[in-house]
């Protein structure tokens, strides 16, 4: 018998609703959640593929031995040599537990936010769709298509679209009135005269930290779009590090604990320099492949939690299917015993 359950897509920070289809045996697919206010029945390819983490779950790992091995490595090291990594892939509740775990044990904590930062007042998705002008930094139509949809709506409402991308064949260029491959600073300077209170700047990258200050000083609404679902929520809990600061942190780490993230994919770094790597993940990724210990945890489909989407709304997601695996919070409880 088929069953449909509503939850949130974890693929980026837009916060789309998604329906998950179950057949009594397990999860078999997804279907757009037509009444969800963020995406109104649309899901991108990343959303449709978001159940892959469940379908590819670890099956043969010994949890008890993995936790025992992790505890041995942690307790045999100085606290100052242990680094804990959290990310926007973690829920609000998980990040709070990870931060408390690190601080109570004197461990270092690393959190990377795409070299972006939090802004107190950001544009809503409706404000993007109804803007008079939209400056787009990054290929949003390709990389974050459901926020890209708002940019298309703005275009249909006669907004002028100015687009910047490092990719000369960016999909966003197809709807832009003017395009650029310059630096972010040059792009903002070029269109400074176009910026007014009807303008929204939507971006998913910057070149240098100074770009963030310049964006924050503009006389218009801005909207940073993050690559991970809860990066904005994490920014309210843990101070982010730049890419360079993360590399420096790795250089001073003996034992690395990675909670539901793939640092191998994200950073150009020789992780063989770190003595022990412990991954907490539901399925294989680049980091689990090089880890000394892998501790299987529940996927996002197997527990409740909350995210904060790009425009700052707290969104709750619900367990879709039961699991005997431990959640990240439950594993941390085991490590604290």
Coordinates of C-alpha atoms in Angstrom, one line a residue:
X1 CA 0.0 0.0 0.0
X2 CA 1.4 3.4 -1.0
X3 CA 1.8 6.2 1.5
X4 CA 2.9 9.8 1.0
X5 CA 4.6 11.8 3.8
X6 CA 5.5 15.5 3.7
X7 CA 8.9 16.7 4.7
X8 CA 11.6 19.3 3.7
X9 CA 14.3 18.9 1.0
X10 CA 17.8 19.0 2.4
X11 CA 19.6 19.8 -0.9
X12 CA 20.2 23.5 -0.4
X13 CA 19.1 26.4 1.8
X14 CA 15.9 27.3 -0.2
X15 CA 13.8 25.1 2.0
X16 CA 11.4 23.4 -0.5
X17 CA 8.7 21.0 0.6
X18 CA 8.9 17.5 -0.7
X19 CA 6.6 14.5 -0.6
X20 CA 8.2 11.1 0.0
X21 CA 6.5 8.0 -1.3
X22 CA 6.6 4.7 0.7
X23 CA 5.3 1.3 -0.4
X24 CA 5.2 -0.4 2.9
X25 CA 8.6 -1.9 2.4
X26 CA 10.6 1.3 2.2
X27 CA 11.0 4.6 0.3
X28 CA 10.6 4.3 -3.4
X29 CA 10.4 7.9 -4.7
X30 CA 9.5 11.6 -4.3
X31 CA 6.7 13.7 -5.5
X32 CA 6.3 17.5 -5.5
X33 CA 4.5 19.0 -2.5
X34 CA 2.0 21.3 -4.3
X35 CA 0.8 23.2 -1.3
X36 CA 4.2 24.1 0.1
X37 CA 4.6 27.9 0.1
X38 CA 8.3 27.9 -0.9
X39 CA 8.3 25.7 -4.1
X40 CA 4.5 25.3 -4.8
X41 CA 4.8 21.9 -6.3
X42 CA 8.2 22.1 -8.0
X43 CA 11.3 20.1 -7.1
X44 CA 14.7 20.3 -8.8
X45 CA 16.8 17.3 -9.6
X46 CA 18.7 17.5 -6.4
X47 CA 15.4 17.4 -4.5
X48 CA 14.2 14.4 -6.5
X49 CA 17.5 12.6 -5.8
X50 CA 17.7 13.5 -2.1
X51 CA 16.4 10.0 -1.1
X52 CA 19.6 8.4 -2.5
X53 CA 21.2 8.8 0.9
X54 CA 18.6 6.5 2.4
X55 CA 18.6 4.0 -0.5
X56 CA 22.4 3.8 -0.2
X57 CA 22.6 3.5 3.6
X58 CA 25.5 1.6 5.3
X59 CA 24.2 -1.9 6.1
X60 CA 27.1 -3.9 7.5
X61 CA 28.9 -1.6 9.9
X62 CA 29.2 -2.7 13.5
X63 CA 28.0 0.3 15.6
X64 CA 29.3 -0.8 19.0
X65 CA 32.8 -1.5 17.7
X66 CA 32.8 1.8 15.7
X67 CA 31.9 3.8 18.8
X68 CA 34.5 1.9 20.9
X69 CA 37.2 2.6 18.3
X70 CA 36.2 6.3 18.2
X71 CA 36.2 6.6 22.0
X72 CA 39.7 5.0 22.1
X73 CA 41.1 7.5 19.6
X74 CA 39.5 10.5 21.3
X75 CA 40.5 9.6 24.8
X76 CA 44.1 8.8 23.8
X77 CA 44.5 12.3 22.4
X78 CA 44.9 15.8 23.9
X79 CA 41.7 17.7 23.7
X80 CA 43.5 20.5 21.8
X81 CA 44.3 18.0 19.0
X82 CA 40.7 17.0 18.5
X83 CA 38.6 18.9 15.9
X84 CA 34.8 18.5 15.4
X85 CA 33.2 19.5 12.1
X86 CA 29.6 20.5 11.8
X87 CA 27.9 22.0 8.8
X88 CA 24.6 23.2 7.2
X89 CA 23.8 19.5 6.6
X90 CA 23.1 19.2 10.4
X91 CA 19.7 20.3 11.9
X92 CA 19.4 23.0 14.5
X93 CA 19.2 20.4 17.2
X94 CA 22.2 18.5 16.0
X95 CA 24.4 21.6 15.7
X96 CA 23.5 22.6 19.3
X97 CA 24.4 19.1 20.5
X98 CA 27.7 19.0 18.4
X99 CA 28.7 22.5 19.8
X100 CA 28.0 21.4 23.4
X101 CA 29.9 18.2 22.8
X102 CA 33.0 20.1 21.5
X103 CA 32.9 22.8 24.1
X104 CA 32.3 20.6 27.1
X105 CA 35.3 18.4 26.1
X106 CA 37.6 21.3 25.1
X107 CA 37.7 20.2 21.4
X108 CA 38.1 22.6 18.5
X109 CA 35.1 23.2 16.3
X110 CA 35.1 23.9 12.6
X111 CA 32.1 25.2 10.5
X112 CA 32.4 26.4 6.9
X113 CA 29.6 28.5 5.4
X114 CA 30.7 28.8 1.8
X115 CA 32.8 31.8 2.8
X116 CA 29.5 33.7 3.2
X117 CA 28.0 35.1 6.4
X118 CA 24.7 35.8 8.1
X119 CA 22.8 39.1 7.5
X120 CA 20.1 40.2 9.9
X121 CA 17.7 41.5 7.3
X122 CA 17.5 39.7 4.0
X123 CA 15.1 39.6 1.0
X124 CA 12.2 37.2 1.0
X125 CA 11.6 35.0 -2.0
X126 CA 8.5 37.1 -2.8
X127 CA 10.7 40.2 -2.8
X128 CA 13.0 38.6 -5.3
X129 CA 10.0 37.7 -7.6
X130 CA 8.6 41.3 -7.4
X131 CA 11.9 43.2 -7.6
X132 CA 12.3 45.9 -10.2
X133 CA 16.0 44.8 -10.8
X134 CA 17.8 41.7 -9.8
X135 CA 21.6 41.4 -9.6
X136 CA 22.5 37.7 -9.6
X137 CA 25.9 36.5 -8.5
X138 CA 26.4 32.8 -9.3
X139 CA 24.5 30.5 -11.7
X140 CA 21.4 30.4 -9.5
X141 CA 19.1 29.0 -12.2
X142 CA 21.4 25.9 -12.4
X143 CA 22.7 25.6 -8.8
X144 CA 19.6 26.7 -6.8
X145 CA 16.8 26.3 -9.4
X146 CA 13.9 26.9 -7.0
X147 CA 15.2 30.4 -6.0
X148 CA 16.1 30.7 -9.7
X149 CA 12.4 30.3 -10.4
X150 CA 11.8 33.5 -8.4
X151 CA 14.3 35.3 -10.6
X152 CA 12.4 34.0 -13.7
X153 CA 9.2 35.4 -12.2
X154 CA 10.9 38.8 -11.7
X155 CA 11.9 38.7 -15.4
X156 CA 8.3 37.9 -16.4
X157 CA 7.3 40.9 -14.2
X158 CA 9.6 43.1 -16.4
X159 CA 12.5 43.3 -14.0
X160 CA 16.0 43.9 -15.4
X161 CA 18.3 41.0 -14.7
X162 CA 22.1 41.6 -14.3
X163 CA 24.0 38.3 -14.0
X164 CA 27.6 37.5 -12.9
X165 CA 29.1 34.0 -13.1
X166 CA 32.5 32.4 -13.4
X167 CA 31.0 30.1 -16.0
X168 CA 30.7 31.7 -19.4
X169 CA 27.8 29.2 -20.3
X170 CA 25.8 29.9 -17.1
X171 CA 22.2 29.0 -17.4
X172 CA 21.2 32.2 -15.6
X173 CA 22.8 34.1 -18.6
X174 CA 19.9 32.9 -20.7
X175 CA 17.4 35.2 -19.0
X176 CA 19.8 38.1 -18.1
X177 CA 19.6 41.5 -19.8
X178 CA 23.3 41.9 -19.2
X179 CA 26.0 39.4 -18.2
X180 CA 29.5 39.5 -16.8
X181 CA 32.4 37.3 -15.9
X182 CA 34.2 39.9 -13.8
X183 CA 35.0 39.9 -10.1
X184 CA 32.2 40.6 -7.6
X185 CA 33.7 44.0 -6.8
X186 CA 33.8 45.0 -10.4
X187 CA 30.3 43.7 -11.0
X188 CA 28.8 45.7 -8.1
X189 CA 30.7 48.8 -9.1
X190 CA 29.5 48.6 -12.7
X191 CA 25.9 48.5 -11.7
X192 CA 26.1 50.7 -8.6
X193 CA 24.0 53.4 -10.5
X194 CA 21.3 50.8 -11.1
X195 CA 20.8 49.9 -7.4
X196 CA 17.9 51.4 -5.6
X197 CA 15.2 50.3 -3.2
X198 CA 13.5 48.2 -5.9
X199 CA 16.7 46.1 -6.4
X200 CA 17.5 42.7 -4.9
X201 CA 21.0 41.2 -5.0
X202 CA 20.9 37.3 -4.9
X203 CA 24.2 35.5 -4.5
X204 CA 25.8 32.2 -3.7
X205 CA 29.4 33.1 -3.7
X206 CA 31.9 35.9 -3.2
X207 CA 35.5 36.3 -4.3
X208 CA 37.0 37.8 -1.1
X209 CA 35.7 38.6 2.4
X210 CA 35.6 42.3 1.5
X211 CA 32.8 41.5 -0.9
X212 CA 30.5 40.6 2.0
X213 CA 30.9 44.0 3.6
X214 CA 30.2 45.7 0.3
X215 CA 27.1 43.6 -0.2
X216 CA 25.9 44.5 3.3
X217 CA 26.4 48.2 2.6
X218 CA 24.2 48.3 -0.5
X219 CA 21.0 50.4 -0.4
X220 CA 18.9 47.5 -1.3
X221 CA 17.8 44.0 -0.2
X222 CA 20.2 41.1 -0.4
X223 CA 19.8 37.4 -0.2
X224 CA 22.7 34.9 0.2
X225 CA 21.8 31.4 -0.9
X226 CA 23.8 28.6 0.8
X227 CA 24.7 25.3 -0.7
X228 CA 23.5 23.4 2.4
X229 CA 20.0 23.4 3.9
X230 CA 20.8 24.7 7.4
X231 CA 23.8 26.9 6.9
X232 CA 21.9 30.0 7.9
X233 CA 20.7 28.2 11.1
X234 CA 24.2 27.1 11.9
X235 CA 25.4 30.7 11.5
X236 CA 23.3 31.6 14.5
X237 CA 24.9 29.0 16.7
X238 CA 28.6 28.5 15.6
X239 CA 31.0 31.1 14.3
X240 CA 32.1 30.2 10.7
X241 CA 35.6 29.9 9.5
X242 CA 37.0 30.9 6.1
X243 CA 38.4 28.3 3.8
X244 CA 41.9 29.4 4.8
X245 CA 41.1 29.1 8.5
X246 CA 39.6 25.6 8.0
X247 CA 42.9 24.5 6.3
X248 CA 44.9 25.9 9.2
X249 CA 42.6 24.0 11.6
X250 CA 43.2 20.7 9.7
X251 CA 47.0 21.4 9.9
X252 CA 46.7 21.4 13.7
X253 CA 44.4 18.4 14.1
X254 CA 45.3 14.9 15.2
X255 CA 41.8 13.5 15.4
X256 CA 39.1 14.8 13.1
X257 CA 35.4 14.1 13.8
X258 CA 33.1 14.9 10.8
X259 CA 29.4 15.0 11.4
X260 CA 27.4 14.4 8.3
X261 CA 29.7 16.4 6.0
X262 CA 32.1 15.6 3.2
X263 CA 35.3 17.7 3.8
X264 CA 37.2 15.7 1.2
X265 CA 34.9 17.0 -1.5
X266 CA 34.8 20.5 -0.1
X267 CA 38.5 21.3 0.6
X268 CA 41.7 20.9 -1.4
X269 CA 43.7 19.4 1.4
X270 CA 45.9 16.3 2.0
X271 CA 43.9 14.6 4.7
X272 CA 46.4 11.8 5.1
X273 CA 48.3 14.3 7.3
X274 CA 45.6 13.8 10.0
X275 CA 46.3 10.8 12.2
X276 CA 42.7 9.7 12.7
X277 CA 39.5 10.6 10.9
X278 CA 36.1 9.5 12.3
X279 CA 33.0 10.0 10.1
X280 CA 29.4 10.1 11.3
X281 CA 27.3 9.5 8.2
X282 CA 24.4 7.5 6.8
X283 CA 26.0 6.5 3.5
X284 CA 29.4 6.6 1.7
X285 CA 31.0 9.8 0.6
X286 CA 34.5 11.0 -0.1
X287 CA 35.3 11.5 3.6
X288 CA 34.0 8.1 4.7
X289 CA 36.2 6.4 2.1
X290 CA 39.4 7.8 3.8
X291 CA 38.1 7.5 7.4
X292 CA 39.7 5.2 10.0
X293 CA 36.3 4.8 11.7
X294 CA 32.8 5.2 10.2
X295 CA 29.8 5.5 12.6
X296 CA 26.5 5.0 10.8
X297 CA 23.8 7.5 11.8
X298 CA 20.2 8.1 10.8
X299 CA 19.6 9.9 7.5
X300 CA 17.5 13.1 7.4
X301 CA 14.4 10.9 6.5
X302 CA 14.7 9.0 9.7
X303 CA 14.3 11.7 12.4
X304 CA 12.6 15.0 13.2
X305 CA 14.4 18.3 13.3
X306 CA 14.4 21.9 12.1
X307 CA 16.3 24.0 9.5
X308 CA 16.5 27.8 8.9
X309 CA 16.1 28.5 5.2
X310 CA 17.9 31.2 3.3
X311 CA 15.4 33.9 4.0
X312 CA 15.5 33.2 7.7
X313 CA 12.3 31.1 8.3
X314 CA 12.5 28.2 10.8
X315 CA 11.1 25.1 9.1
X316 CA 10.4 21.8 10.8
X317 CA 10.9 18.5 9.1
X318 CA 9.4 15.2 10.1
X319 CA 10.5 11.6 10.3
X320 CA 9.4 9.8 7.2
X321 CA 10.4 6.2 8.0
X322 CA 11.4 4.4 11.2
X323 CA 15.0 3.3 11.8
X324 CA 16.9 1.3 14.3
X325 CA 20.0 3.4 13.7
X326 CA 21.1 6.0 16.2
X327 CA 20.8 9.7 15.4
X328 CA 23.8 12.0 15.6
X329 CA 22.4 13.3 19.0
X330 CA 22.1 9.8 20.3
X331 CA 25.7 8.9 19.1
X332 CA 27.0 12.0 20.9
X333 CA 25.3 10.7 24.0
X334 CA 27.2 7.5 23.7
X335 CA 30.5 9.3 23.2
X336 CA 29.9 11.3 26.3
X337 CA 29.4 8.3 28.6

